[in-house]
PDB file of C-alpha atoms in Angstrom:
ATOM      1  CA  MET D   1     141.328 144.470  21.247  1.00 27.00           C
ATOM      2  CA  CYS D   2     139.734 141.191  20.147  1.00 32.00           C
ATOM      3  CA  ILE D   3     139.667 138.412  22.739  1.00 34.00           C
ATOM      4  CA  ARG D   4     139.520 134.804  21.478  1.00 40.00           C
ATOM      5  CA  ASP D   5     136.475 132.772  22.639  1.00 52.00           C
ATOM      6  CA  SER D   6     138.673 130.354  24.590  1.00 51.00           C
ATOM      7  CA  GLN D   7     140.163 133.295  26.512  1.00 63.00           C
ATOM      8  CA  LYS D   8     136.831 134.853  27.464  1.00 80.00           C
ATOM      9  CA  LEU D   9     136.132 134.741  31.176  1.00 87.00           C
ATOM     10  CA  CYS D  10     133.049 133.641  33.063  1.00 88.00           C
ATOM     11  CA  PRO D  11     132.177 134.013  36.748  1.00 91.00           C
ATOM     12  CA  ALA D  12     132.012 130.933  38.985  1.00 93.00           C
ATOM     13  CA  VAL D  13     130.909 130.494  42.590  1.00 93.00           C
ATOM     14  CA  ILE D  14     130.993 127.780  45.218  1.00 93.00           C
ATOM     15  CA  ALA D  15     127.731 128.311  47.110  1.00 93.00           C
ATOM     16  CA  GLN D  16     127.736 128.729  50.864  1.00 92.00           C
ATOM     17  CA  ARG D  17     127.012 125.714  52.986  1.00 92.00           C
ATOM     18  CA  GLU D  18     126.651 125.521  56.760  1.00 89.00           C
ATOM     19  CA  GLU D  19     129.834 127.027  58.202  1.00 90.00           C
ATOM     20  CA  PHE D  20     131.316 127.720  54.746  1.00 92.00           C
ATOM     21  CA  SER D  21     130.660 131.010  52.975  1.00 92.00           C
ATOM     22  CA  ASP D  22     130.476 131.729  49.222  1.00 93.00           C
ATOM     23  CA  VAL D  23     133.700 131.481  47.263  1.00 92.00           C
ATOM     24  CA  ASP D  24     133.880 133.517  44.051  1.00 93.00           C
ATOM     25  CA  PHE D  25     136.438 132.897  41.325  1.00 92.00           C
ATOM     26  CA  ILE D  26     136.927 133.192  37.556  1.00 91.00           C
ATOM     27  CA  LEU D  27     137.061 130.483  34.851  1.00 90.00           C
ATOM     28  CA  THR D  28     138.046 130.762  31.221  1.00 88.00           C
ATOM     29  CA  GLN D  29     135.650 129.505  28.559  1.00 86.00           C
ATOM     30  CA  SER D  30     138.031 126.636  27.756  1.00 87.00           C
ATOM     31  CA  GLN D  31     138.027 125.565  31.427  1.00 87.00           C
ATOM     32  CA  GLY D  32     134.228 125.759  31.563  1.00 87.00           C
ATOM     33  CA  PHE D  33     133.761 123.698  28.403  1.00 87.00           C
ATOM     34  CA  ALA D  34     136.352 121.181  29.642  1.00 88.00           C
ATOM     35  CA  LEU D  35     134.165 120.664  32.724  1.00 87.00           C
ATOM     36  CA  ARG D  36     131.055 120.342  30.571  1.00 86.00           C
ATOM     37  CA  ARG D  37     132.626 117.699  28.329  1.00 87.00           C
ATOM     38  CA  GLN D  38     133.352 115.377  31.255  1.00 87.00           C
ATOM     39  CA  THR D  39     131.319 112.156  31.489  1.00 84.00           C
ATOM     40  CA  ASP D  40     128.448 112.650  33.974  1.00 88.00           C
ATOM     41  CA  ALA D  41     129.622 116.245  34.404  1.00 89.00           C
ATOM     42  CA  MET D  42     126.555 117.331  36.398  1.00 89.00           C
ATOM     43  CA  THR D  43     126.803 114.495  38.945  1.00 91.00           C
ATOM     44  CA  ARG D  44     130.512 113.735  39.365  1.00 91.00           C
ATOM     45  CA  GLN D  45     132.889 115.389  41.850  1.00 92.00           C
ATOM     46  CA  PHE D  46     135.560 117.972  41.004  1.00 92.00           C
ATOM     47  CA  TYR D  47     138.351 119.549  43.019  1.00 92.00           C
ATOM     48  CA  VAL D  48     138.635 123.330  42.741  1.00 91.00           C
ATOM     49  CA  SER D  49     141.957 124.764  43.909  1.00 90.00           C
ATOM     50  CA  ILE D  50     141.647 128.269  45.365  1.00 88.00           C
ATOM     51  CA  GLU D  51     144.591 129.944  47.129  1.00 86.00           C
ATOM     52  CA  GLY D  52     146.202 126.588  47.896  1.00 87.00           C
ATOM     53  CA  GLU D  53     142.977 125.021  49.239  1.00 90.00           C
ATOM     54  CA  GLU D  54     141.344 122.180  47.305  1.00 92.00           C
ATOM     55  CA  ILE D  55     137.562 122.205  47.650  1.00 93.00           C
ATOM     56  CA  ARG D  56     135.572 119.152  46.634  1.00 94.00           C
ATOM     57  CA  CYS D  57     132.503 120.217  44.639  1.00 94.00           C
ATOM     58  CA  VAL D  58     129.772 119.137  42.261  1.00 94.00           C
ATOM     59  CA  ILE D  59     128.277 121.369  39.565  1.00 93.00           C
ATOM     60  CA  ASP D  60     124.924 122.788  40.624  1.00 92.00           C
ATOM     61  CA  ASN D  61     124.229 124.780  37.457  1.00 91.00           C
ATOM     62  CA  LEU D  62     126.033 125.668  34.248  1.00 90.00           C
ATOM     63  CA  SER D  63     124.368 128.547  32.386  1.00 89.00           C
ATOM     64  CA  LEU D  64     124.853 129.102  28.644  1.00 88.00           C
ATOM     65  CA  HIS D  65     124.215 132.188  26.564  1.00 85.00           C
ATOM     66  CA  PRO D  66     120.881 131.645  24.744  1.00 84.00           C
ATOM     67  CA  VAL D  67     122.250 132.776  21.362  1.00 84.00           C
ATOM     68  CA  GLU D  68     126.028 132.426  21.258  1.00 80.00           C
ATOM     69  CA  SER D  69     126.190 129.319  23.502  1.00 79.00           C
ATOM     70  CA  TRP D  70     129.207 130.429  25.527  1.00 85.00           C
ATOM     71  CA  ILE D  71     129.178 129.891  29.283  1.00 89.00           C
ATOM     72  CA  ILE D  72     127.678 132.707  31.352  1.00 89.00           C
ATOM     73  CA  GLN D  73     128.193 131.270  34.852  1.00 90.00           C
ATOM     74  CA  VAL D  74     129.109 128.062  36.665  1.00 92.00           C
ATOM     75  CA  LYS D  75     127.671 127.414  40.111  1.00 94.00           C
ATOM     76  CA  PHE D  76     129.195 124.713  42.325  1.00 95.00           C
ATOM     77  CA  ARG D  77     128.094 123.079  45.594  1.00 93.00           C
ATOM     78  CA  ARG D  78     130.467 121.784  48.233  1.00 94.00           C
ATOM     79  CA  PHE D  79     130.497 117.995  48.515  1.00 95.00           C
ATOM     80  CA  ILE D  80     131.222 116.831  52.065  1.00 94.00           C
ATOM     81  CA  PRO D  81     131.353 113.021  52.626  1.00 93.00           C
ATOM     82  CA  GLY D  82     129.462 111.956  55.747  1.00 92.00           C
ATOM     83  CA  ARG D  83     127.022 114.847  55.424  1.00 93.00           C
ATOM     84  CA  PRO D  84     123.870 114.959  53.268  1.00 94.00           C
ATOM     85  CA  ASN D  85     124.752 115.955  49.702  1.00 94.00           C
ATOM     86  CA  ARG D  86     121.906 116.657  47.282  1.00 93.00           C
ATOM     87  CA  LEU D  87     122.317 115.386  43.704  1.00 94.00           C
ATOM     88  CA  VAL D  88     120.032 115.147  40.691  1.00 93.00           C
ATOM     89  CA  LEU D  89     120.741 111.943  38.769  1.00 94.00           C
ATOM     90  CA  PRO D  90     119.514 111.312  35.188  1.00 93.00           C
ATOM     91  CA  ILE D  91     117.419 108.186  34.555  1.00 93.00           C
ATOM     92  CA  THR D  92     118.853 105.873  31.903  1.00 90.00           C
ATOM     93  CA  LEU D  93     118.073 102.412  30.528  1.00 87.00           C
ATOM     94  CA  LYS D  94     120.393  99.503  31.145  1.00 83.00           C
ATOM     95  CA  LYS D  95     122.434  98.807  28.028  1.00 73.00           C
ATOM     96  CA  GLU D  96     121.120  95.247  27.690  1.00 70.00           C
ATOM     97  CA  PHE D  97     117.501  94.467  28.438  1.00 73.00           C
ATOM     98  CA  LYS D  98     114.747  92.110  27.356  1.00 78.00           C
ATOM     99  CA  ASN D  99     111.067  93.004  27.356  1.00 78.00           C
ATOM    100  CA  SER D 100     108.432  91.098  25.410  1.00 76.00           C
ATOM    101  CA  TYR D 101     106.154  94.150  25.098  1.00 76.00           C
ATOM    102  CA  PHE D 102     109.003  96.334  23.826  1.00 76.00           C
ATOM    103  CA  ASN D 103     109.903  93.652  21.269  1.00 74.00           C
ATOM    104  CA  LYS D 104     106.264  93.704  20.058  1.00 73.00           C
ATOM    105  CA  GLU D 105     106.579  97.404  19.167  1.00 72.00           C
ATOM    106  CA  GLY D 106     105.350  98.596  22.551  1.00 77.00           C
ATOM    107  CA  THR D 107     105.776 102.299  23.347  1.00 83.00           C
ATOM    108  CA  LEU D 108     108.118 103.114  26.241  1.00 86.00           C
ATOM    109  CA  LYS D 109     107.480 106.448  27.974  1.00 89.00           C
ATOM    110  CA  PHE D 110     109.338 108.184  30.808  1.00 91.00           C
ATOM    111  CA  ARG D 111     107.314 110.489  33.017  1.00 91.00           C
ATOM    112  CA  LEU D 112     110.412 111.435  34.986  1.00 92.00           C
ATOM    113  CA  ASP D 113     113.826 111.848  33.380  1.00 92.00           C
ATOM    114  CA  GLU D 114     115.764 112.488  36.601  1.00 94.00           C
ATOM    115  CA  ILE D 115     115.651 111.619  40.280  1.00 94.00           C
ATOM    116  CA  GLU D 116     116.861 113.724  43.171  1.00 95.00           C
ATOM    117  CA  ILE D 117     118.816 111.861  45.844  1.00 95.00           C
ATOM    118  CA  VAL D 118     120.720 112.600  49.044  1.00 95.00           C
ATOM    119  CA  THR D 119     124.037 110.809  49.481  1.00 94.00           C
ATOM    120  CA  TYR D 120     126.284 110.525  52.507  1.00 94.00           C
ATOM    121  CA  ASN D 121     128.805 108.406  50.603  1.00 93.00           C
ATOM    122  CA  GLU D 122     131.904 109.438  48.759  1.00 92.00           C
ATOM    123  CA  ASP D 123     131.026 106.827  46.099  1.00 92.00           C
ATOM    124  CA  TYR D 124     127.548 106.839  44.604  1.00 93.00           C
ATOM    125  CA  PRO D 125     125.870 106.066  41.238  1.00 91.00           C
ATOM    126  CA  THR D 126     126.102 108.962  38.789  1.00 91.00           C
ATOM    127  CA  THR D 127     123.006 107.750  36.895  1.00 92.00           C
ATOM    128  CA  ILE D 128     119.878 105.782  37.782  1.00 93.00           C
ATOM    129  CA  ASP D 129     119.954 102.733  35.496  1.00 91.00           C
ATOM    130  CA  ILE D 130     116.561 101.053  35.339  1.00 90.00           C
ATOM    131  CA  ASP D 131     115.822  97.546  34.088  1.00 87.00           C
ATOM    132  CA  ILE D 132     112.568  97.223  32.104  1.00 86.00           C
ATOM    133  CA  GLU D 133     112.632  93.419  31.806  1.00 85.00           C
ATOM    134  CA  ASN D 134     109.554  93.026  34.064  1.00 83.00           C
ATOM    135  CA  LEU D 135     107.805  96.201  32.895  1.00 85.00           C
ATOM    136  CA  THR D 136     104.233  95.572  31.673  1.00 83.00           C
ATOM    137  CA  PRO D 137     101.315  97.842  30.712  1.00 80.00           C
ATOM    138  CA  LEU D 138      99.701  97.037  34.080  1.00 81.00           C
ATOM    139  CA  ASP D 139     102.860  97.212  36.197  1.00 86.00           C
ATOM    140  CA  PRO D 140     104.844 100.441  35.592  1.00 89.00           C
ATOM    141  CA  ILE D 141     108.117 101.425  37.275  1.00 92.00           C
ATOM    142  CA  ARG D 142     107.465 103.717  40.236  1.00 93.00           C
ATOM    143  CA  VAL D 143     109.528 105.994  42.461  1.00 93.00           C
ATOM    144  CA  GLY D 144     109.377 103.344  45.201  1.00 92.00           C
ATOM    145  CA  ASP D 145     111.067 100.827  42.877  1.00 92.00           C
ATOM    146  CA  ILE D 146     113.985 103.214  42.384  1.00 93.00           C
ATOM    147  CA  MET D 147     114.197 103.893  46.122  1.00 93.00           C
ATOM    148  CA  ARG D 148     114.588 100.154  46.811  1.00 92.00           C
ATOM    149  CA  SER D 149     117.390  99.903  44.233  1.00 91.00           C
ATOM    150  CA  LEU D 150     119.579 102.607  45.806  1.00 93.00           C
ATOM    151  CA  PRO D 151     122.718 101.463  47.667  1.00 92.00           C
ATOM    152  CA  ASP D 152     123.254 101.972  51.398  1.00 91.00           C
ATOM    153  CA  GLY D 153     124.054 105.562  52.286  1.00 92.00           C
ATOM    154  CA  VAL D 154     122.131 106.904  49.282  1.00 94.00           C
ATOM    155  CA  LEU D 155     118.572 108.029  50.015  1.00 94.00           C
ATOM    156  CA  LEU D 156     115.660 109.298  47.995  1.00 93.00           C
ATOM    157  CA  SER D 157     115.080 113.029  48.395  1.00 92.00           C
ATOM    158  CA  PRO D 158     112.364 113.831  50.959  1.00 91.00           C
ATOM    159  CA  LYS D 159     110.600 115.927  48.297  1.00 92.00           C
ATOM    160  CA  TYR D 160     109.035 112.706  46.931  1.00 92.00           C
ATOM    161  CA  LYS D 161     105.909 112.326  49.072  1.00 89.00           C
ATOM    162  CA  ASN D 162     104.239 109.729  46.845  1.00 90.00           C
ATOM    163  CA  LEU D 163     106.301 106.555  46.304  1.00 90.00           C
ATOM    164  CA  HIS D 164     103.652 105.341  43.833  1.00 91.00           C
ATOM    165  CA  GLU D 165     104.479 108.165  41.427  1.00 92.00           C
ATOM    166  CA  ILE D 166     105.085 106.625  37.994  1.00 92.00           C
ATOM    167  CA  VAL D 167     108.543 106.878  36.442  1.00 93.00           C
ATOM    168  CA  ALA D 168     108.207 104.754  33.285  1.00 91.00           C
ATOM    169  CA  THR D 169     105.387 102.974  31.471  1.00 89.00           C
ATOM    170  CA  ILE D 170     105.050 100.745  28.435  1.00 86.00           C
ATOM    171  CA  SER D 171     101.945 100.491  26.287  1.00 80.00           C
ATOM    172  CA  MET D 172     100.942  98.215  23.466  1.00 73.00           C
ATOM    173  CA  PRO D 173      99.306  99.281  20.207  1.00 67.00           C
ATOM    174  CA  ARG D 174      95.581  99.414  20.983  1.00 61.00           C
ATOM    175  CA  ASP D 175      94.586  96.600  18.600  1.00 57.00           C
ATOM    176  CA  ASP D 176      97.213  94.200  19.966  1.00 62.00           C
ATOM    177  CA  TYR D 177      96.323  95.061  23.565  1.00 60.00           C
ATOM    178  CA  ILE D 178      92.598  94.465  22.973  1.00 62.00           C
ATOM    179  CA  LYS D 179      93.437  91.211  21.167  1.00 66.00           C
ATOM    180  CA  ASP D 180      95.463  89.971  24.181  1.00 66.00           C
ATOM    181  CA  ILE D 181      92.622  90.829  26.570  1.00 64.00           C
ATOM    182  CA  GLU D 182      90.037  89.098  24.369  1.00 66.00           C
ATOM    183  CA  GLU D 183      92.194  85.969  24.114  1.00 71.00           C
ATOM    184  CA  HIS D 184      92.556  85.791  27.902  1.00 70.00           C
ATOM    185  CA  GLN D 185      88.803  86.320  28.355  1.00 69.00           C
ATOM    186  CA  GLU D 186      87.999  83.588  25.821  1.00 76.00           C
ATOM    187  CA  GLU D 187      90.429  81.205  27.516  1.00 76.00           C
ATOM    188  CA  TRP D 188      88.854  81.866  30.934  1.00 75.00           C
ATOM    189  CA  ARG D 189      85.304  81.407  29.521  1.00 77.00           C
ATOM    190  CA  LYS D 190      86.122  78.066  27.872  1.00 77.00           C
ATOM    191  CA  LYS D 191      87.849  76.771  30.981  1.00 76.00           C
ATOM    192  CA  LYS D 192      84.807  77.665  33.088  1.00 76.00           C
ATOM    193  CA  GLU D 193      82.333  76.082  30.645  1.00 79.00           C
ATOM    194  CA  MET D 194      84.268  72.891  29.872  1.00 78.00           C
ATOM    195  CA  GLY D 195      85.812  72.168  33.255  1.00 79.00           C
ATOM    196  CA  GLU D 196      89.518  71.902  33.976  1.00 76.00           C
ATOM    197  CA  ASP D 197      90.026  68.290  32.736  1.00 77.00           C
ATOM    198  CA  ALA D 198      88.062  68.795  29.514  1.00 77.00           C
ATOM    199  CA  TYR D 199      89.836  72.090  28.876  1.00 75.00           C
ATOM    200  CA  ASP D 200      93.262  70.436  29.277  1.00 77.00           C
ATOM    201  CA  GLU D 201      92.240  67.778  26.756  1.00 78.00           C
ATOM    202  CA  TYR D 202      91.000  70.529  24.409  1.00 75.00           C
ATOM    203  CA  LEU D 203      94.395  72.254  24.604  1.00 76.00           C
ATOM    204  CA  GLU D 204      96.144  68.946  23.851  1.00 78.00           C
ATOM    205  CA  GLN D 205      93.974  68.491  20.762  1.00 78.00           C
ATOM    206  CA  LEU D 206      94.790  72.012  19.592  1.00 77.00           C
ATOM    207  CA  GLU D 207      98.494  71.293  20.057  1.00 77.00           C
ATOM    208  CA  ASP D 208      98.167  68.039  18.071  1.00 77.00           C
ATOM    209  CA  GLN D 209      96.403  69.901  15.259  1.00 76.00           C
ATOM    210  CA  LYS D 210      99.105  72.561  15.230  1.00 76.00           C
ATOM    211  CA  ILE D 211     101.891  69.967  15.045  1.00 76.00           C
ATOM    212  CA  LYS D 212     100.046  68.063  12.302  1.00 75.00           C
ATOM    213  CA  ALA D 213      99.574  71.275  10.278  1.00 73.00           C
ATOM    214  CA  GLN D 214     103.278  72.077  10.602  1.00 71.00           C
ATOM    215  CA  GLU D 215     104.204  68.562   9.480  1.00 70.00           C
ATOM    216  CA  GLU D 216     101.890  68.807   6.459  1.00 70.00           C
ATOM    217  CA  GLU D 217     103.381  72.193   5.535  1.00 67.00           C
ATOM    218  CA  SER D 218     106.905  70.808   5.859  1.00 64.00           C
ATOM    219  CA  LYS D 219     105.985  67.761   3.786  1.00 61.00           C
ATOM    220  CA  LYS D 220     104.391  69.946   1.115  1.00 58.00           C
ATOM    221  CA  SER D 221     107.438  72.218   0.842  1.00 55.00           C
ATOM    222  CA  HIS D 222     109.715  69.155   0.712  1.00 55.00           C
ATOM    223  CA  LYS D 223     107.695  67.680  -2.155  1.00 59.00           C
ATOM    224  CA  ILE D 224     107.912  70.985  -4.015  1.00 55.00           C
ATOM    225  CA  GLU D 225     111.667  71.015  -3.505  1.00 69.00           C
ATOM    226  CA  ILE D 226     112.089  67.470  -4.917  1.00 70.00           C
ATOM    227  CA  ALA D 227     109.839  68.319  -7.881  1.00 74.00           C
ATOM    228  CA  ASP D 228     111.937  71.421  -8.595  1.00 73.00           C
ATOM    229  CA  LEU D 229     115.137  69.380  -8.449  1.00 71.00           C
ATOM    230  CA  GLU D 230     113.795  66.823 -10.919  1.00 75.00           C
ATOM    231  CA  LYS D 231     112.683  69.631 -13.244  1.00 76.00           C
ATOM    232  CA  ASP D 232     116.132  71.247 -13.065  1.00 74.00           C
ATOM    233  CA  ILE D 233     117.810  67.914 -13.854  1.00 73.00           C
ATOM    234  CA  LYS D 234     115.765  67.523 -17.040  1.00 77.00           C
ATOM    235  CA  GLU D 235     116.592  71.066 -18.164  1.00 75.00           C
ATOM    236  CA  TYR D 236     120.318  70.640 -17.475  1.00 73.00           C
ATOM    237  CA  GLU D 237     120.411  67.298 -19.320  1.00 74.00           C
ATOM    238  CA  ALA D 238     118.803  68.929 -22.371  1.00 75.00           C
ATOM    239  CA  GLN D 239     121.402  71.719 -22.395  1.00 72.00           C
ATOM    240  CA  ALA D 240     124.525  69.809 -21.293  1.00 69.00           C
ATOM    241  CA  GLY D 241     125.393  68.119 -24.572  1.00 72.00           C
ATOM    242  CA  GLU D 242     128.819  66.442 -24.190  1.00 72.00           C
ATOM    243  CA  ASP D 243     130.163  68.776 -21.480  1.00 71.00           C
ATOM    244  CA  THR D 244     131.641  66.245 -19.022  1.00 72.00           C
ATOM    245  CA  GLU D 245     131.848  68.723 -16.149  1.00 72.00           C
ATOM    246  CA  VAL D 246     128.155  69.635 -16.400  1.00 69.00           C
ATOM    247  CA  LEU D 247     127.209  65.931 -16.759  1.00 75.00           C
ATOM    248  CA  SER D 248     129.167  65.157 -13.597  1.00 75.00           C
ATOM    249  CA  MET D 249     127.309  67.908 -11.728  1.00 74.00           C
ATOM    250  CA  ILE D 250     123.992  66.524 -13.009  1.00 74.00           C
ATOM    251  CA  GLU D 251     124.889  63.061 -11.648  1.00 79.00           C
ATOM    252  CA  ASP D 252     125.634  64.616  -8.236  1.00 74.00           C
ATOM    253  CA  LEU D 253     122.272  66.385  -8.329  1.00 74.00           C
ATOM    254  CA  LYS D 254     120.523  63.108  -9.164  1.00 79.00           C
ATOM    255  CA  ARG D 255     122.172  61.360  -6.203  1.00 78.00           C
ATOM    256  CA  PHE D 256     121.154  64.210  -3.899  1.00 76.00           C
ATOM    257  CA  THR D 257     117.540  64.019  -5.175  1.00 75.00           C
ATOM    258  CA  GLU D 258     117.396  60.247  -4.579  1.00 80.00           C
ATOM    259  CA  GLN D 259     118.765  60.750  -1.071  1.00 77.00           C
ATOM    260  CA  GLN D 260     116.003  63.301  -0.331  1.00 74.00           C
ATOM    261  CA  LYS D 261     113.396  60.818  -1.598  1.00 77.00           C
ATOM    262  CA  ARG D 262     114.737  58.077   0.700  1.00 78.00           C
ATOM    263  CA  ILE D 263     114.670  60.445   3.693  1.00 75.00           C
ATOM    264  CA  GLU D 264     111.066  61.374   2.945  1.00 76.00           C
ATOM    265  CA  ALA D 265     110.071  57.709   2.513  1.00 78.00           C
ATOM    266  CA  SER D 266     111.731  56.808   5.834  1.00 78.00           C
ATOM    267  CA  LYS D 267     109.870  59.600   7.639  1.00 75.00           C
ATOM    268  CA  GLN D 268     106.576  58.488   6.126  1.00 76.00           C
ATOM    269  CA  ALA D 269     107.167  54.857   7.172  1.00 78.00           C
ATOM    270  CA  LYS D 270     107.883  55.927  10.764  1.00 76.00           C
ATOM    271  CA  LYS D 271     104.690  57.985  10.888  1.00 73.00           C
ATOM    272  CA  GLU D 272     102.617  55.083   9.587  1.00 73.00           C
ATOM    273  CA  ALA D 273     104.174  52.728  12.154  1.00 73.00           C
ATOM    274  CA  GLN D 274     103.433  55.173  14.963  1.00 69.00           C
ATOM    275  CA  ALA D 275      99.858  55.601  13.756  1.00 65.00           C
ATOM    276  CA  LYS D 276      99.276  51.831  14.053  1.00 62.00           C
ATOM    277  CA  ARG D 277     100.394  51.761  17.687  1.00 58.00           C
ATOM    278  CA  PRO D 278      97.700  52.231  20.366  1.00 52.00           C
ATOM    279  CA  ARG D 279      97.635  55.884  21.391  1.00 50.00           C
ATOM    280  CA  LYS D 280      98.785  56.418  24.951  1.00 47.00           C
ATOM    281  CA  GLU D 281      96.706  58.458  27.338  1.00 46.00           C
ATOM    282  CA  LYS D 282      98.190  61.938  27.474  1.00 48.00           C
ATOM    283  CA  SER D 283      96.431  63.265  30.536  1.00 52.00           C
ATOM    284  CA  LEU D 284      98.101  62.311  33.820  1.00 55.00           C
ATOM    285  CA  LYS D 285      94.881  63.018  35.660  1.00 57.00           C
ATOM    286  CA  LYS D 286      93.070  60.416  33.535  1.00 61.00           C
ATOM    287  CA  ILE D 287      95.743  57.820  34.267  1.00 62.00           C
ATOM    288  CA  ILE D 288      95.483  58.471  38.011  1.00 64.00           C
ATOM    289  CA  ALA D 289      91.668  58.369  37.834  1.00 65.00           C
ATOM    290  CA  GLY D 290      91.769  55.024  35.989  1.00 65.00           C
ATOM    291  CA  MET D 291      94.206  53.507  38.481  1.00 67.00           C
ATOM    292  CA  SER D 292      92.057  54.766  41.367  1.00 67.00           C
ATOM    293  CA  ALA D 293      88.898  53.232  39.857  1.00 67.00           C
ATOM    294  CA  GLN D 294      90.679  49.889  39.298  1.00 68.00           C
ATOM    295  CA  LEU D 295      91.973  49.876  42.868  1.00 69.00           C
ATOM    296  CA  LYS D 296      88.500  50.589  44.248  1.00 66.00           C
ATOM    297  CA  ALA D 297      87.038  47.764  42.143  1.00 67.00           C
ATOM    298  CA  GLU D 298      89.657  45.313  43.436  1.00 65.00           C
ATOM    299  CA  LEU D 299      89.028  46.365  47.040  1.00 65.00           C
ATOM    300  CA  GLY D 300      85.288  45.962  46.459  1.00 63.00           C
ATOM    301  CA  GLN D 301      85.783  42.412  45.156  1.00 59.00           C
ATOM    302  CA  GLU D 302      87.884  41.551  48.192  1.00 56.00           C
ATOM    303  CA  ASP D 303      85.165  42.847  50.503  1.00 56.00           C
ATOM    304  CA  GLU D 304      82.527  40.776  48.654  1.00 55.00           C
ATOM    305  CA  GLY D 305      84.715  37.665  48.962  1.00 55.00           C
ATOM    306  CA  LYS D 306      85.116  38.172  52.704  1.00 53.00           C
ATOM    307  CA  GLY D 307      81.342  38.615  53.042  1.00 54.00           C
ATOM    308  CA  LYS D 308      80.648  35.308  51.288  1.00 52.00           C
ATOM    309  CA  LYS D 309      83.119  33.459  53.493  1.00 49.00           C
ATOM    310  CA  LYS D 310      81.365  34.760  56.603  1.00 50.00           C
TER     311      LYS D 310
END
């Protein structure tokens, strides 16, 4: 007699716990696979009805045949709210996260893919969702970080003796990482050699040069665009003949080109006017130092005047 796969049976057991003894029963393959297909099947609670008694359980282990992949056995554990219930929760990433190292093609590695907890609560997280926003190559996520994120009534398993054990790390490509270190070292060296005030002024000059370079690049591309427009107008005029529609489009293109020229001329005039104005002191420290020196000079003159009167 041939038995269909869905009708095949598999043994199941609810393991003994404290005053409760083992409870053996039988599941069909379809029932076993229905359990397995549930979301968070290995961490959520189920009710097993045996001889009119409903027993709250969680799946401890679900064994599959190594070749044919049908279920060999399902082992459950009793879940008793208010008492310690051991669970193994998978570690997952939050759905939305931002991390500058990850965006720069950093490599994210998990050293642990699950965390064992003890819960006294009826409600508890079925996964450990970690946020990698503040994860850096020098500051990995550790077991202690997960422990601090657990809700009240949910504890880390006592098997974790070292709270500094690493859960997740992120690393940069070696060349980029070395480049970042070298840039920080160079910045520190210049600041030490030049002094804080001189270094701030140096950074301001670099920023001015950067802005100027961007403006020149923008101006260059704008000139190229106007030159291309004028070239296109000449080509269209040569090919248009007496086509009124094309001639109308050419007139629109001419007006647009003239408008772009006026915008560029206006920008250039503003820049020239700004260049003629006296440049204001950018450094606040210099302004304060100048005011302080002026105040001291005025106080010194007052003291000299009082001395002469005496």
